[in-house]
CSV table of C-alpha atoms in Angstrom, one decimal:
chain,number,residue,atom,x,y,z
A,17,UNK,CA,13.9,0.4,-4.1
A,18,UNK,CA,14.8,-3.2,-4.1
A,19,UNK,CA,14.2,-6.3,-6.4
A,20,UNK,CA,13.4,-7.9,-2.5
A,21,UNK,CA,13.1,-6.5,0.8
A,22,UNK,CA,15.7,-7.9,2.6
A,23,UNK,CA,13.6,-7.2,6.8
A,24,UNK,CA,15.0,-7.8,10.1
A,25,UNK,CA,12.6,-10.7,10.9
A,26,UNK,CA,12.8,-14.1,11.3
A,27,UNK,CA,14.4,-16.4,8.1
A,28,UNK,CA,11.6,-18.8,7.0
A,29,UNK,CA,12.4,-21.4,4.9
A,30,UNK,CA,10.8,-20.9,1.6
A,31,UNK,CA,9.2,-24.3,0.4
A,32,UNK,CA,7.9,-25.2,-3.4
A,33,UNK,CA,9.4,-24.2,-6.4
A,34,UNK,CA,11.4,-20.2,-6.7
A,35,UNK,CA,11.5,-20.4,-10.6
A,36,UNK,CA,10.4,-22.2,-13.4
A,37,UNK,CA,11.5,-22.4,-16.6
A,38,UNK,CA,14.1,-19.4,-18.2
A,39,UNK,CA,12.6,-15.8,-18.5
A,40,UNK,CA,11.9,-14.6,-21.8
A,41,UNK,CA,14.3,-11.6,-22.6
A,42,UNK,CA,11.6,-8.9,-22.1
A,43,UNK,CA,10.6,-11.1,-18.9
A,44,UNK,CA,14.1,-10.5,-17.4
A,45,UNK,CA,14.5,-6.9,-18.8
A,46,UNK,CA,11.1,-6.3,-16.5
A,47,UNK,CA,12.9,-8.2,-13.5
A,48,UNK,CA,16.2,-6.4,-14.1
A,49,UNK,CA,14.9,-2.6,-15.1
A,50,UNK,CA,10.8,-2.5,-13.7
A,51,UNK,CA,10.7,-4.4,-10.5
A,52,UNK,CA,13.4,-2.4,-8.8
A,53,UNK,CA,11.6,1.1,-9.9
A,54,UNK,CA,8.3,-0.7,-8.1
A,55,UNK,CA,9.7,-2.5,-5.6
A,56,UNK,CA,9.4,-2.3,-1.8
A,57,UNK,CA,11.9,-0.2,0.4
A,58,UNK,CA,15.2,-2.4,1.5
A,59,UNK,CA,15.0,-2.3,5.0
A,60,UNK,CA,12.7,0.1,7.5
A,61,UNK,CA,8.9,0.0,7.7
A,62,UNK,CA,6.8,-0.8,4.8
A,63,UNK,CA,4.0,2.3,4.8
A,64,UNK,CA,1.2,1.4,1.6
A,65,UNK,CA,0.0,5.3,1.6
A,66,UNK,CA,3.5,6.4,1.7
A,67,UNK,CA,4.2,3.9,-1.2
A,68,UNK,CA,1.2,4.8,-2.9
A,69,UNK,CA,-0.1,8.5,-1.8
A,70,UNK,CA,-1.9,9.1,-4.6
A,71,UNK,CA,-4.3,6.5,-3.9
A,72,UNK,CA,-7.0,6.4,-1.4
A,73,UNK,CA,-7.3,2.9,-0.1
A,74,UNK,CA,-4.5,-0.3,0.2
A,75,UNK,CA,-4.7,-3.5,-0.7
A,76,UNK,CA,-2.4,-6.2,-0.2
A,77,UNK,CA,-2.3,-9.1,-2.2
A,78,UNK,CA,-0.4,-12.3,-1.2
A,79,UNK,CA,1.0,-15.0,-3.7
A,80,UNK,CA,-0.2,-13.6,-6.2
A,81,UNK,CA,0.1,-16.3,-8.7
A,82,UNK,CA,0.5,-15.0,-12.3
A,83,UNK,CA,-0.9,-11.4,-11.5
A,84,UNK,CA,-4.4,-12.0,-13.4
A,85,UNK,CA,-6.2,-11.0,-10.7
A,86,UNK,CA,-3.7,-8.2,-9.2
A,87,UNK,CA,-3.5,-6.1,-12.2
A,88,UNK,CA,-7.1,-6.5,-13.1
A,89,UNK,CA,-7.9,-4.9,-9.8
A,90,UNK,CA,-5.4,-2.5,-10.0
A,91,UNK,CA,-6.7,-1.5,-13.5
A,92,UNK,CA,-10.4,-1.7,-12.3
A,93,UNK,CA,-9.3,0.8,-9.3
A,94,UNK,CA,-7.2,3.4,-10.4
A,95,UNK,CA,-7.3,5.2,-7.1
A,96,UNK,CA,-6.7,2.5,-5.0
A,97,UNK,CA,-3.1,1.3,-4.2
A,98,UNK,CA,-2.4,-3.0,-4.3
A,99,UNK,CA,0.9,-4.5,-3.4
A,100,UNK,CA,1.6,-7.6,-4.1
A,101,UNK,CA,3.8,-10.2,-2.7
A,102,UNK,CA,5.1,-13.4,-5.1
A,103,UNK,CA,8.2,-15.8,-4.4
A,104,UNK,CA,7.8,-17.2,-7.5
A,105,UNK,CA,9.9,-15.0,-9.9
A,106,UNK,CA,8.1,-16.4,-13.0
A,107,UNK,CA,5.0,-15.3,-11.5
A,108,UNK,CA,6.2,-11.8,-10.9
A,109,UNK,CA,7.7,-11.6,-14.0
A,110,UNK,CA,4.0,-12.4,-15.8
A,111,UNK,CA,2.6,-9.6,-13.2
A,112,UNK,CA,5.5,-7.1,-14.4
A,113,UNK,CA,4.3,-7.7,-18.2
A,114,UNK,CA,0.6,-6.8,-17.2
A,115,UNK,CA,2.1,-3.7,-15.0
A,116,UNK,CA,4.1,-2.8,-17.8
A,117,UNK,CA,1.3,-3.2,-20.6
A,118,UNK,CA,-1.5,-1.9,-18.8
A,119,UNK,CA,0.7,1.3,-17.5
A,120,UNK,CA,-0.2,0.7,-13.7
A,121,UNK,CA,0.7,3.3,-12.1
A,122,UNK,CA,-0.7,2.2,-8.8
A,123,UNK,CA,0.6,-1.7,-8.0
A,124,UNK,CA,4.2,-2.4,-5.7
A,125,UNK,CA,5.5,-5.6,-5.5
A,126,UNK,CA,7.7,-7.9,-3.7
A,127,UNK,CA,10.0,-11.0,-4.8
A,128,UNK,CA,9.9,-12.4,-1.5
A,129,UNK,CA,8.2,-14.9,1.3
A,130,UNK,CA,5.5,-13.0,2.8
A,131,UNK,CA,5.9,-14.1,5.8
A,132,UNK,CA,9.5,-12.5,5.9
A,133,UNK,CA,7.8,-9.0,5.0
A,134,UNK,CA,4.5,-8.8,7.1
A,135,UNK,CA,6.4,-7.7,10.0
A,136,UNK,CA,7.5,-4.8,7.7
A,137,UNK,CA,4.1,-3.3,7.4
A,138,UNK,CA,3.0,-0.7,9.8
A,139,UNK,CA,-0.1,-1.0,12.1
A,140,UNK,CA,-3.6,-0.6,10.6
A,141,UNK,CA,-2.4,0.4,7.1
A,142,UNK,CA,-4.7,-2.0,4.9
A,143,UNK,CA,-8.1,-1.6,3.5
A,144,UNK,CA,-8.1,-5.2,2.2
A,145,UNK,CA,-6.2,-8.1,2.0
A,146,UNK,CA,-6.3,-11.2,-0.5
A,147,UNK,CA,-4.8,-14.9,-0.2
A,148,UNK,CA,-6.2,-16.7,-3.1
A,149,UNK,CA,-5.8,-20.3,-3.3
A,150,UNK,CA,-2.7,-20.5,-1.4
A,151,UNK,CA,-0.8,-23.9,-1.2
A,152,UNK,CA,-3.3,-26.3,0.7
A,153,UNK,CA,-0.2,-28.5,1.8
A,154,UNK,CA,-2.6,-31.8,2.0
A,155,UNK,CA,-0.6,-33.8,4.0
A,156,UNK,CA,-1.6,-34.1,7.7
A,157,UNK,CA,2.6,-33.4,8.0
A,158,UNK,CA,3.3,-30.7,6.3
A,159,UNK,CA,0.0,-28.7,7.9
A,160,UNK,CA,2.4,-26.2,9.3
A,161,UNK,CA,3.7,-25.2,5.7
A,162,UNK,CA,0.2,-23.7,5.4
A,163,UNK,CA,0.4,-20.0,4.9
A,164,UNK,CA,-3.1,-19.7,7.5
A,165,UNK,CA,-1.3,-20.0,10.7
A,166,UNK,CA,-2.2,-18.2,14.1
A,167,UNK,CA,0.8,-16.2,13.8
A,168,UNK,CA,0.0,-14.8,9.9
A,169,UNK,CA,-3.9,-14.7,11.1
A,170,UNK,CA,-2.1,-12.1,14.3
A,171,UNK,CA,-0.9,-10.4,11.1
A,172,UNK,CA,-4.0,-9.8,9.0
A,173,UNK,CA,-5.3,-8.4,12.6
A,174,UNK,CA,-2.7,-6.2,12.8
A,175,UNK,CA,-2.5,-4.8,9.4
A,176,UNK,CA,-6.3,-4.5,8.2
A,177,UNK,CA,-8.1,-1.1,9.3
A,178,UNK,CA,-11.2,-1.5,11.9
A,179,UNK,CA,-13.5,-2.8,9.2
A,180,UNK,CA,-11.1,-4.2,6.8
A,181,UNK,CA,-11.6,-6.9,4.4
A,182,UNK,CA,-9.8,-10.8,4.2
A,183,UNK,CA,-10.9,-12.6,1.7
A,184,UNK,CA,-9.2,-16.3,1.4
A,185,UNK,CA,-10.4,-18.7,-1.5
A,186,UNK,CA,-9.2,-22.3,-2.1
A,187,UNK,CA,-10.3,-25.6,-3.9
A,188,UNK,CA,-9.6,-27.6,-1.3
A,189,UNK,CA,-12.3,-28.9,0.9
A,190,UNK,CA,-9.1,-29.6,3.7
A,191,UNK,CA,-8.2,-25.7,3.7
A,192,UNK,CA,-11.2,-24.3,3.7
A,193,UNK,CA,-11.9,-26.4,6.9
A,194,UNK,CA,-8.4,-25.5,8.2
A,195,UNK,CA,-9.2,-21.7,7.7
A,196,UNK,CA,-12.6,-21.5,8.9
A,197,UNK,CA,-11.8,-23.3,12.0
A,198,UNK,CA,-8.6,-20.5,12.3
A,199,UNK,CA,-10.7,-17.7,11.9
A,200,UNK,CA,-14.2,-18.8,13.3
A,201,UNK,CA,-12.3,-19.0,16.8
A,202,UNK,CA,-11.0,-15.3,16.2
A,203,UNK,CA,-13.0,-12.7,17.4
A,204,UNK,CA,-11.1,-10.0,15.8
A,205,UNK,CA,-13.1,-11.2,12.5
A,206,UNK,CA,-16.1,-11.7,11.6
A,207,UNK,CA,-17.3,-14.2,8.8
A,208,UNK,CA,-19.7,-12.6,5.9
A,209,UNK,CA,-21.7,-14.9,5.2
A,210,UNK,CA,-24.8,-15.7,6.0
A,211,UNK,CA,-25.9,-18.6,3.3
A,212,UNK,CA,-24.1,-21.5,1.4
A,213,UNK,CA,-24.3,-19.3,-1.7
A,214,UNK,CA,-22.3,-17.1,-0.1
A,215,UNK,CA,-19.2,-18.8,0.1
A,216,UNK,CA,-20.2,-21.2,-3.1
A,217,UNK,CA,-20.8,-18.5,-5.6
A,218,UNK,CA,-17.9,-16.2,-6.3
A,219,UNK,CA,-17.9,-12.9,-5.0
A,220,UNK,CA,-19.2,-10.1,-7.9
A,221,UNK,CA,-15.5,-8.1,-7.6
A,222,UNK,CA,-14.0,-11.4,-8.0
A,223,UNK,CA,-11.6,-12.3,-11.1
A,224,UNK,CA,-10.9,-15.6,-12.2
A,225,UNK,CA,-7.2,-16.5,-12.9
A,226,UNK,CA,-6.0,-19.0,-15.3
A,227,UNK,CA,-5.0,-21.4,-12.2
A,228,UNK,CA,-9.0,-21.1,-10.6
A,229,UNK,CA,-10.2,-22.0,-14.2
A,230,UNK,CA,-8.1,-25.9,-14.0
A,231,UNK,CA,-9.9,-27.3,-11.4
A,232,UNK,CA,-6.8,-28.6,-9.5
A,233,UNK,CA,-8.2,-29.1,-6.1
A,234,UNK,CA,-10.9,-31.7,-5.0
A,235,UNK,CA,-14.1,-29.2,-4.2
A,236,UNK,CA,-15.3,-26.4,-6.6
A,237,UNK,CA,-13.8,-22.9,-5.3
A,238,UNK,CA,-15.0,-21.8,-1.8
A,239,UNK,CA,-15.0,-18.0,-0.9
A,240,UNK,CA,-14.3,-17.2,2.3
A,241,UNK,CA,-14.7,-13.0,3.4
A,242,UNK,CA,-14.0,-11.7,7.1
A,243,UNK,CA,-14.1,-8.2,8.4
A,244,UNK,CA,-11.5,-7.2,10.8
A,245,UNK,CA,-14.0,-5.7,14.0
């Protein structure tokens, strides 16, 4: 196991900020001793059951913030399997904490882009996959920094299960536009909902994290859930 899978895909250029301020000791004993224990594999295809075998379903969980809302899955679902990709190593050292406090046996994750790593993943291998208030990259410019691209939505198809779950939130009225109008064209999904509550009110399995709860963006929080067909 590895700190980072290092996969033979294209090198994206990782924008935004890789660390914050200096770990805490226990912080970087987690980095340095847990993460490689719970890491992905180092090169080679990226299999969630073989990862996770005891676990009945896979979930997939990209920038994952602070890991509020991974491990509280994780803990919620015993027998299901999450993995959970972070560039920020501050964030995946607060995720390793909960890991580590909680004793969760049943969460991977990855130090990386996930964009590098996506390719990694076998065919059809995900029950469910989760983008949570991603980056909006507001300016009209920097629109292709934006993790909802057709290439990563050609991912999510590839990855999910016939009747997998995507669920995308943001707080920003320009996203939400840019990923309905990505996915709506997309016939490999299909859009839940079927009134405003049901992408105004969060979903009943949701969590809030600490970053939903400041009211950064310019709209409240919009939920957005698609089922791969």
């Amino acid at each position: 196991m590895s700190k980072t899978a290092k996969p033979d895909a294209p090198e994206f250029r990782l924008y935004g900020r890789a660390q914050g301020k200096p770990l805490s000791a226990r912080q970087q004993g987690l980095v340095d001793d847990l993460l490689p224990r719970i890491g992905l594999p180092e090169s080679g295809p990226v299999d969630a059951a073989v990862l996770l075998p005891h676990c009945r379903r896979q979930v997939l969980e990209i920038g994952f913030g602070g890991g509020e809302h991974l491990a509280a899955q994780a803990a919620r679902a015993p027998d299901t399997g999450f993995i959970g990709i972070e560039p920020f190593l501050n964030g995946v050292a607060k995720a390793l904490t909960y890991i580590d406090e909680q004793g969760l046996d049943n969460v991977r994750l990855a130090r990386a882009d996930a964009r590098e790593l996506l390719p990694l993943f076998t065919d059809a291998s995900l029950d469910r996959i989760f983008l949570l208030f991603p980056d909006p990259w507001h300016k009209k410019r920097h629109a292709k920094r934006r993790f909802v691209q057709q290439t990563t939505r050609d991912a999510f198809a590839r990855l999910l299960k016939p009747g997998g779950q995507l669920r995308i939130a943001t707080d920003v009225k320009s996203y939400a536009d840019h990923c309905m109008s990505e996915f709506r064209q997309d016939d490999r999904f299909v859009w839940q909902a079927s009134k405003a509550d049901d992408w105004r009110i969060a979903p009943a399995d949701h969590i809030t994290t600490r970053y939903e709860t400041k009211g950064l963006g310019d709209c409240a929080p919009v939920f957005m859930d698609f089922v791969r067909v």
